PDB file of C-alpha atoms and ligand atoms in Angstrom:
ATOM      1  CA  MET O   1      33.423-123.345  76.109  1.00  0.00           C
ATOM      2  CA  ARG O   2      36.233-121.140  77.266  1.00  0.00           C
ATOM      3  CA  GLN O   3      35.478-118.741  74.454  1.00  0.00           C
ATOM      4  CA  VAL O   4      31.835-118.581  75.425  1.00  0.00           C
ATOM      5  CA  ARG O   5      32.767-117.914  79.011  1.00  0.00           C
ATOM      6  CA  SER O   6      35.134-115.104  78.161  1.00  0.00           C
ATOM      7  CA  LEU O   7      32.404-113.582  76.075  1.00  0.00           C
ATOM      8  CA  ILE O   8      30.032-113.659  79.003  1.00  0.00           C
ATOM      9  CA  GLU O   9      32.497-112.653  81.682  1.00  0.00           C
ATOM     10  CA  THR O  10      32.687-108.908  81.872  1.00  0.00           C
ATOM     11  CA  THR O  11      35.253-106.573  83.279  1.00  0.00           C
ATOM     12  CA  SER O  12      33.834-103.571  85.075  1.00  0.00           C
ATOM     13  CA  ARG O  13      35.276-100.573  86.772  1.00  0.00           C
ATOM     14  CA  CYS O  14      34.102-100.178  90.353  1.00  0.00           C
ATOM     15  CA  LEU O  15      31.937 -97.137  90.602  1.00  0.00           C
ATOM     16  CA  TYR O  16      33.452 -96.267  93.923  1.00  0.00           C
ATOM     17  CA  CYS O  17      37.157 -97.230  94.126  1.00  0.00           C
ATOM     18  CA  GLN O  18      37.672 -97.200  90.342  1.00  0.00           C
ATOM     19  CA  ASN O  19      39.520-100.539  90.389  1.00  0.00           C
ATOM     20  CA  THR O  20      38.633-102.990  87.669  1.00  0.00           C
ATOM     21  CA  PHE O  21      37.052-106.298  88.567  1.00  0.00           C
ATOM     22  CA  SER O  22      35.631-109.144  86.568  1.00  0.00           C
ATOM     23  CA  GLU O  23      32.329-110.760  87.192  1.00  0.00           C
ATOM     24  CA  ARG O  24      30.881-113.956  85.970  1.00  0.00           C
ATOM     25  CA  PRO O  25      27.170-113.630  85.524  1.00  0.00           C
ATOM     26  CA  GLY O  26      24.791-116.072  87.159  1.00  0.00           C
ATOM     27  CA  TRP O  27      21.815-117.778  85.551  1.00  0.00           C
ATOM     28  CA  ASN O  28      19.691-114.675  85.571  1.00  0.00           C
ATOM     29  CA  TRP O  29      21.967-113.319  82.889  1.00  0.00           C
ATOM     30  CA  VAL O  30      20.539-115.853  80.497  1.00  0.00           C
ATOM     31  CA  PHE O  31      17.001-114.724  81.107  1.00  0.00           C
ATOM     32  CA  SER O  32      17.330-110.996  81.447  1.00  0.00           C
ATOM     33  CA  PHE O  33      19.415-108.151  80.248  1.00  0.00           C
ATOM     34  CA  HIS O  34      22.671-108.260  82.072  1.00  0.00           C
ATOM     35  CA  LYS O  35      22.751-105.471  84.600  1.00  0.00           C
ATOM     36  CA  GLN O  36      26.326-104.640  85.452  1.00  0.00           C
ATOM     37  CA  GLU O  37      27.339-104.839  89.085  1.00  0.00           C
ATOM     38  CA  PRO O  38      28.411-101.281  89.942  1.00  0.00           C
ATOM     39  CA  LEU O  39      30.769-102.100  92.830  1.00  0.00           C
ATOM     40  CA  CYS O  40      33.670-104.469  93.384  1.00  0.00           C
ATOM     41  CA  GLN O  41      33.295-107.080  96.112  1.00  0.00           C
ATOM     42  CA  ARG O  42      35.596-105.184  98.474  1.00  0.00           C
ATOM     43  CA  CYS O  43      33.468-102.059  98.319  1.00  0.00           C
ATOM     44  CA  ARG O  44      30.224-104.024  98.515  1.00  0.00           C
ATOM     45  CA  ASP O  45      31.424-105.581 101.768  1.00  0.00           C
ATOM     46  CA  MET O  46      31.957-102.157 103.330  1.00  0.00           C
ATOM     47  CA  PHE O  47      28.310-101.207 103.143  1.00  0.00           C
ATOM     48  CA  VAL O  48      26.881-102.192 106.515  1.00  0.00           C
ATOM     49  CA  ARG O  49      23.131-102.541 106.266  1.00  0.00           C
ATOM     50  CA  ILE O  50      21.137-101.681 109.401  1.00  0.00           C
ATOM     51  CA  GLU O  51      19.208-104.788 110.350  1.00  0.00           C
ATOM     52  CA  GLY O  52      17.676-106.370 113.430  1.00  0.00           C
ATOM     53  CA  ASP O  53      16.254-104.533 116.446  1.00  0.00           C
ATOM     54  CA  VAL O  54      16.280-100.773 116.272  1.00  0.00           C
ATOM     55  CA  CYS O  55      14.850 -97.900 118.282  1.00  0.00           C
ATOM     56  CA  ARG O  56      11.184 -97.572 117.384  1.00  0.00           C
ATOM     57  CA  ASP O  57      11.475 -93.848 116.706  1.00  0.00           C
ATOM     58  CA  CYS O  58      14.912 -93.057 115.289  1.00  0.00           C
ATOM     59  CA  GLY O  59      16.026 -96.435 113.948  1.00  0.00           C
ATOM     60  CA  ARG O  60      19.226 -96.635 115.988  1.00  0.00           C
ATOM     61  CA  PRO O  61      20.434-100.226 116.286  1.00  0.00           C
ATOM     62  CA  SER O  62      19.481-101.427 119.781  1.00  0.00           C
ATOM     63  CA  GLU O  63      22.103-102.163 122.378  1.00  0.00           C
ATOM     64  CA  GLU O  64      21.665-105.492 124.110  1.00  0.00           C
ATOM     65  CA  SER O  65      20.716-103.921 127.421  1.00  0.00           C
ATOM     66  CA  ALA O  66      17.932-101.822 125.944  1.00  0.00           C
ATOM     67  CA  GLU O  67      15.003-101.906 128.320  1.00  0.00           C
ATOM     68  CA  THR O  68      12.498 -99.959 126.308  1.00  0.00           C
ATOM     69  CA  ASP O  69      11.761 -99.748 122.636  1.00  0.00           C
ATOM     70  CA  THR O  70      13.025 -96.181 122.290  1.00  0.00           C
ATOM     71  CA  CYS O  71      16.622 -95.079 122.802  1.00  0.00           C
ATOM     72  CA  GLN O  72      17.806 -92.506 125.292  1.00  0.00           C
ATOM     73  CA  ASP O  73      18.095 -89.821 122.617  1.00  0.00           C
ATOM     74  CA  CYS O  74      14.463 -90.243 121.664  1.00  0.00           C
ATOM     75  CA  ARG O  75      13.333 -90.253 125.276  1.00  0.00           C
ATOM     76  CA  GLN O  76      15.172 -86.947 125.579  1.00  0.00           C
ATOM     77  CA  TRP O  77      13.300 -85.539 122.563  1.00  0.00           C
ATOM     78  CA  GLN O  78      10.041 -86.653 124.128  1.00  0.00           C
ATOM     79  CA  THR O  79      10.584 -84.415 127.139  1.00  0.00           C
ATOM     80  CA  ASP O  80       9.718 -81.631 124.680  1.00  0.00           C
ATOM     81  CA  SER O  81       5.929 -81.262 124.695  1.00  0.00           C
ATOM     82  CA  PHE O  82       5.827 -80.974 120.905  1.00  0.00           C
ATOM     83  CA  TRP O  83       7.540 -84.315 120.343  1.00  0.00           C
ATOM     84  CA  GLU O  84       5.610 -85.954 123.117  1.00  0.00           C
ATOM     85  CA  SER O  85       2.419 -85.493 121.116  1.00  0.00           C
ATOM     86  CA  ASN O  86       3.636 -85.746 117.519  1.00  0.00           C
ATOM     87  CA  SER O  87       4.705 -88.774 115.531  1.00  0.00           C
ATOM     88  CA  PHE O  88       8.202 -88.797 114.058  1.00  0.00           C
ATOM     89  CA  GLN O  89      10.058 -91.878 112.887  1.00  0.00           C
ATOM     90  CA  HIS O  90      13.273 -92.426 111.000  1.00  0.00           C
ATOM     91  CA  ARG O  91      14.964 -95.360 109.292  1.00  0.00           C
ATOM     92  CA  ALA O  92      18.281 -95.534 107.423  1.00  0.00           C
ATOM     93  CA  LEU O  93      19.692 -98.061 104.994  1.00  0.00           C
ATOM     94  CA  TYR O  94      23.288 -98.208 106.194  1.00  0.00           C
ATOM     95  CA  ALA O  95      25.585 -97.519 109.131  1.00  0.00           C
ATOM     96  CA  TYR O  96      27.519 -94.281 108.760  1.00  0.00           C
ATOM     97  CA  ASN O  97      31.022 -95.790 108.939  1.00  0.00           C
ATOM     98  CA  ASP O  98      34.192 -94.193 107.500  1.00  0.00           C
ATOM     99  CA  PHE O  99      33.533 -95.780 104.142  1.00  0.00           C
ATOM    100  CA  MET O 100      29.998 -94.426 104.098  1.00  0.00           C
ATOM    101  CA  LYS O 101      31.229 -90.963 105.082  1.00  0.00           C
ATOM    102  CA  ASP O 102      33.330 -90.989 101.935  1.00  0.00           C
ATOM    103  CA  VAL O 103      30.481 -92.240  99.795  1.00  0.00           C
ATOM    104  CA  ILE O 104      28.133 -89.524 101.079  1.00  0.00           C
ATOM    105  CA  LYS O 105      30.771 -86.864 100.532  1.00  0.00           C
ATOM    106  CA  THR O 106      31.173 -87.976  96.924  1.00  0.00           C
ATOM    107  CA  LEU O 107      27.413 -87.985  96.524  1.00  0.00           C
ATOM    108  CA  LYS O 108      27.101 -84.467  97.963  1.00  0.00           C
ATOM    109  CA  TYR O 109      29.780 -82.864  95.857  1.00  0.00           C
ATOM    110  CA  THR O 110      29.534 -84.700  92.568  1.00  0.00           C
ATOM    111  CA  GLY O 111      25.901 -85.792  92.495  1.00  0.00           C
ATOM    112  CA  ASP O 112      27.111 -88.948  90.751  1.00  0.00           C
ATOM    113  CA  VAL O 113      24.033 -90.404  89.111  1.00  0.00           C
ATOM    114  CA  ALA O 114      25.248 -94.004  89.232  1.00  0.00           C
ATOM    115  CA  LEU O 115      25.971 -93.638  92.937  1.00  0.00           C
ATOM    116  CA  VAL O 116      22.484 -92.269  93.530  1.00  0.00           C
ATOM    117  CA  ASP O 117      21.143 -95.305  91.689  1.00  0.00           C
ATOM    118  CA  LEU O 118      22.623 -97.548  94.357  1.00  0.00           C
ATOM    119  CA  PHE O 119      20.292 -96.054  96.946  1.00  0.00           C
ATOM    120  CA  ALA O 120      17.217 -94.544  95.314  1.00  0.00           C
ATOM    121  CA  GLU O 121      15.260 -97.788  94.870  1.00  0.00           C
ATOM    122  CA  ASP O 122      16.235 -99.135  98.287  1.00  0.00           C
ATOM    123  CA  LEU O 123      15.084 -95.940  99.981  1.00  0.00           C
ATOM    124  CA  ARG O 124      11.701 -96.384  98.350  1.00  0.00           C
ATOM    125  CA  LYS O 125      11.519-100.023  99.469  1.00  0.00           C
ATOM    126  CA  LEU O 126      12.445 -99.068 103.020  1.00  0.00           C
ATOM    127  CA  VAL O 127       9.638 -96.519 103.122  1.00  0.00           C
ATOM    128  CA  ASP O 128       7.100 -98.918 101.619  1.00  0.00           C
ATOM    129  CA  LYS O 129       7.916-101.427 104.346  1.00  0.00           C
ATOM    130  CA  HIS O 130       6.952 -98.962 107.076  1.00  0.00           C
ATOM    131  CA  VAL O 131       4.427 -96.439 105.893  1.00  0.00           C
ATOM    132  CA  ARG O 132       1.812 -95.928 103.263  1.00  0.00           C
ATOM    133  CA  HIS O 133       2.726 -92.349 102.526  1.00  0.00           C
ATOM    134  CA  THR O 134       0.939 -89.750 100.497  1.00  0.00           C
ATOM    135  CA  VAL O 135       3.487 -86.964 100.227  1.00  0.00           C
ATOM    136  CA  ALA O 136       7.283 -87.284  99.776  1.00  0.00           C
ATOM    137  CA  ILE O 137       9.446 -84.241 100.417  1.00  0.00           C
ATOM    138  CA  PRO O 138      13.223 -83.836  99.899  1.00  0.00           C
ATOM    139  CA  ILE O 139      15.044 -81.852 102.595  1.00  0.00           C
ATOM    140  CA  PRO O 140      15.940 -78.561 100.907  1.00  0.00           C
ATOM    141  CA  ILE O 141      19.456 -77.138 100.999  1.00  0.00           C
ATOM    142  CA  THR O 142      20.196 -73.444 101.463  1.00  0.00           C
ATOM    143  CA  LYS O 143      20.046 -71.179  98.420  1.00  0.00           C
ATOM    144  CA  LYS O 144      23.773 -70.587  98.762  1.00  0.00           C
ATOM    145  CA  ARG O 145      24.545 -74.323  98.628  1.00  0.00           C
ATOM    146  CA  ALA O 146      22.155 -74.860  95.759  1.00  0.00           C
ATOM    147  CA  PHE O 147      23.971 -72.145  93.876  1.00  0.00           C
ATOM    148  CA  GLU O 148      27.405 -73.612  94.623  1.00  0.00           C
ATOM    149  CA  ARG O 149      26.503 -77.201  93.777  1.00  0.00           C
ATOM    150  CA  GLY O 150      23.739 -76.839  91.279  1.00  0.00           C
ATOM    151  CA  PHE O 151      21.745 -79.722  92.726  1.00  0.00           C
ATOM    152  CA  ASN O 152      20.244 -81.035  95.929  1.00  0.00           C
ATOM    153  CA  GLN O 153      21.384 -84.554  96.812  1.00  0.00           C
ATOM    154  CA  ALA O 154      18.187 -85.227  98.803  1.00  0.00           C
ATOM    155  CA  GLU O 155      16.176 -84.547  95.684  1.00  0.00           C
ATOM    156  CA  GLN O 156      18.283 -86.979  93.692  1.00  0.00           C
ATOM    157  CA  LEU O 157      18.010 -89.653  96.364  1.00  0.00           C
ATOM    158  CA  GLY O 158      14.238 -89.234  96.289  1.00  0.00           C
ATOM    159  CA  ARG O 159      13.885 -89.942  92.636  1.00  0.00           C
ATOM    160  CA  ALA O 160      11.967 -93.186  93.160  1.00  0.00           C
ATOM    161  CA  PHE O 161       9.213 -91.043  94.727  1.00  0.00           C
ATOM    162  CA  THR O 162       6.888 -88.446  93.315  1.00  0.00           C
ATOM    163  CA  LEU O 163       8.354 -85.451  95.094  1.00  0.00           C
ATOM    164  CA  THR O 164       6.494 -82.474  96.483  1.00  0.00           C
ATOM    165  CA  HIS O 165       8.628 -79.426  97.203  1.00  0.00           C
ATOM    166  CA  ALA O 166       6.770 -78.480 100.327  1.00  0.00           C
ATOM    167  CA  LEU O 167       9.652 -77.210 102.435  1.00  0.00           C
ATOM    168  CA  GLU O 168      12.022 -74.303 102.184  1.00  0.00           C
ATOM    169  CA  ARG O 169      14.975 -73.264 104.235  1.00  0.00           C
ATOM    170  CA  VAL O 170      14.927 -70.165 106.385  1.00  0.00           C
ATOM    171  CA  ASP O 171      18.496 -69.011 105.967  1.00  0.00           C
ATOM    172  CA  SER O 172      20.054 -67.727 109.186  1.00  0.00           C
ATOM    173  CA  GLY O 173      23.326 -66.946 107.429  1.00  0.00           C
ATOM    174  CA  GLU O 174      25.498 -68.255 110.267  1.00  0.00           C
ATOM    175  CA  GLN O 175      28.051 -71.040 110.093  1.00  0.00           C
ATOM    176  CA  GLN O 176      26.793 -74.299 111.646  1.00  0.00           C
ATOM    177  CA  SER O 177      30.241 -75.587 112.464  1.00  0.00           C
ATOM    178  CA  LYS O 178      31.082 -72.738 114.838  1.00  0.00           C
ATOM    179  CA  ARG O 179      28.329 -73.701 117.248  1.00  0.00           C
ATOM    180  CA  THR O 180      27.994 -76.179 120.067  1.00  0.00           C
ATOM    181  CA  ARG O 181      25.579 -79.095 119.728  1.00  0.00           C
ATOM    182  CA  LYS O 182      22.963 -77.361 121.876  1.00  0.00           C
ATOM    183  CA  GLU O 183      23.307 -74.130 119.895  1.00  0.00           C
ATOM    184  CA  ARG O 184      22.984 -76.024 116.640  1.00  0.00           C
ATOM    185  CA  ILE O 185      19.800 -77.767 117.752  1.00  0.00           C
ATOM    186  CA  ASP O 186      18.288 -74.486 118.971  1.00  0.00           C
ATOM    187  CA  ALA O 187      19.227 -72.720 115.748  1.00  0.00           C
ATOM    188  CA  LEU O 188      17.771 -75.523 113.629  1.00  0.00           C
ATOM    189  CA  ASP O 189      14.406 -75.144 115.315  1.00  0.00           C
ATOM    190  CA  GLY O 190      12.739 -72.805 112.844  1.00  0.00           C
ATOM    191  CA  ALA O 191      15.231 -73.497 110.050  1.00  0.00           C
ATOM    192  CA  PHE O 192      12.493 -74.817 107.759  1.00  0.00           C
ATOM    193  CA  GLN O 193       9.055 -73.653 106.760  1.00  0.00           C
ATOM    194  CA  VAL O 194       6.267 -74.916 104.545  1.00  0.00           C
ATOM    195  CA  THR O 195       6.394 -73.191 101.152  1.00  0.00           C
ATOM    196  CA  SER O 196       3.759 -70.542 100.616  1.00  0.00           C
ATOM    197  CA  THR O 197       2.744 -72.106  97.302  1.00  0.00           C
ATOM    198  CA  LEU O 198       1.676 -75.368  98.956  1.00  0.00           C
ATOM    199  CA  ASP O 199      -2.015 -75.985  99.446  1.00  0.00           C
ATOM    200  CA  PRO O 200      -2.144 -76.847 103.180  1.00  0.00           C
ATOM    201  CA  SER O 201      -4.903 -79.408 102.610  1.00  0.00           C
ATOM    202  CA  GLN O 202      -2.240 -81.533 100.890  1.00  0.00           C
ATOM    203  CA  LEU O 203      -0.703 -82.194 104.297  1.00  0.00           C
ATOM    204  CA  ASN O 204      -3.811 -82.400 106.415  1.00  0.00           C
ATOM    205  CA  ASN O 205      -3.958 -85.790 108.165  1.00  0.00           C
ATOM    206  CA  GLN O 206      -1.421 -87.239 105.745  1.00  0.00           C
ATOM    207  CA  SER O 207       1.538 -89.546 106.298  1.00  0.00           C
ATOM    208  CA  VAL O 208       4.494 -87.583 105.025  1.00  0.00           C
ATOM    209  CA  VAL O 209       7.908 -88.903 104.032  1.00  0.00           C
ATOM    210  CA  ILE O 210      10.997 -86.701 104.197  1.00  0.00           C
ATOM    211  CA  ILE O 211      14.228 -87.692 102.461  1.00  0.00           C
ATOM    212  CA  ASP O 212      17.830 -86.776 103.279  1.00  0.00           C
ATOM    213  CA  ASP O 213      21.311 -88.275 102.916  1.00  0.00           C
ATOM    214  CA  VAL O 214      22.455 -88.661 106.531  1.00  0.00           C
ATOM    215  CA  TYR O 215      20.952 -88.821 110.017  1.00  0.00           C
ATOM    216  CA  THR O 216      23.345 -87.603 112.686  1.00  0.00           C
ATOM    217  CA  THR O 217      21.614 -86.110 115.745  1.00  0.00           C
ATOM    218  CA  GLY O 218      18.178 -86.063 114.166  1.00  0.00           C
ATOM    219  CA  ALA O 219      17.948 -82.328 114.813  1.00  0.00           C
ATOM    220  CA  THR O 220      17.797 -81.364 111.128  1.00  0.00           C
ATOM    221  CA  LEU O 221      15.145 -83.924 110.274  1.00  0.00           C
ATOM    222  CA  ARG O 222      13.016 -83.050 113.282  1.00  0.00           C
ATOM    223  CA  ALA O 223      13.363 -79.353 112.443  1.00  0.00           C
ATOM    224  CA  ALA O 224      12.076 -80.171 108.971  1.00  0.00           C
ATOM    225  CA  ALA O 225       9.296 -82.405 110.292  1.00  0.00           C
ATOM    226  CA  LYS O 226       7.992 -79.821 112.756  1.00  0.00           C
ATOM    227  CA  PRO O 227       6.426 -77.304 110.324  1.00  0.00           C
ATOM    228  CA  LEU O 228       4.835 -80.223 108.431  1.00  0.00           C
ATOM    229  CA  LEU O 229       3.256 -81.582 111.602  1.00  0.00           C
ATOM    230  CA  GLU O 230       2.185 -78.073 112.590  1.00  0.00           C
ATOM    231  CA  ALA O 231       0.575 -77.723 109.166  1.00  0.00           C
ATOM    232  CA  GLY O 232      -1.561 -80.782 109.890  1.00  0.00           C
ATOM    233  CA  ALA O 233       0.454 -83.836 108.822  1.00  0.00           C
ATOM    234  CA  ALA O 234      -0.578 -86.876 110.877  1.00  0.00           C
ATOM    235  CA  ARG O 235       2.928 -88.309 111.011  1.00  0.00           C
ATOM    236  CA  VAL O 236       6.365 -87.802 109.499  1.00  0.00           C
ATOM    237  CA  PHE O 237       8.554 -90.702 108.428  1.00  0.00           C
ATOM    238  CA  ALA O 238      12.134 -89.729 107.601  1.00  0.00           C
ATOM    239  CA  VAL O 239      14.413 -91.870 105.511  1.00  0.00           C
ATOM    240  CA  THR O 240      18.165 -91.519 104.932  1.00  0.00           C
ATOM    241  CA  VAL O 241      20.993 -93.451 103.292  1.00  0.00           C
ATOM    242  CA  ALA O 242      23.041 -93.676 106.487  1.00  0.00           C
ATOM    243  CA  ARG O 243      22.830 -92.969 110.204  1.00  0.00           C
ATOM    244  CA  SER O 244      25.520 -92.527 112.802  1.00  0.00           C
TER     245      SER O 244
HETATM  246 ZN1   ZN A 301      35.516-100.943  94.675  1.00  0.00          ZN
HETATM  247 ZN1   ZN A 302      15.892 -93.462 119.093  1.00  0.00          ZN
END
């Protein structure tokens, strides 16, 4: 029996921290091909899934004293006449904690395929739970970044979708980090446009999904959603791996 068990028990290297760990498969191993667990228990525990009540629009976990179904940030966005009359929603899989910051950084700079695998299917499931979409669009990166990295992480994260490359970046050439929050939001407005090769009827009255790695202020995703809504999309649903 011991021999059988040691045959079944496998030692894996954690995809994230690189430590080795052993796992003893459950009953499903007997019936299906054994799919190796990519992460050790310690790393698995650090992923904090966003669950429970969230802001209707941006998906921020609700504070107990919340009196309305949208958060203050979203009410602020709605003072803008465009956002008052257009439908934008966002949901994320995980909280953007220090661990997640590291994971996203690794994802951005290495494009680790196994790491992408951890999220790609779940992003699709999250979308399916909320919207019957017709078009799925990855948030494009600047040409300069694409050249440096050779890939776009949003595209990789969207690989459980049939992707339409409907957006392109209007490169302003300036460094984001040197600006204040207000300046960044203003500069982002107009940072994206619908590609000239897209047939506009593809967006008309459609529910559109946009995919990115992280939601921070929402400014980037709204800037990307705007030209799609202006081009006739009925609503934009954004999905990310993590939100702050
Ligand atoms: Zn680990
Ligand atoms: Zn909100």
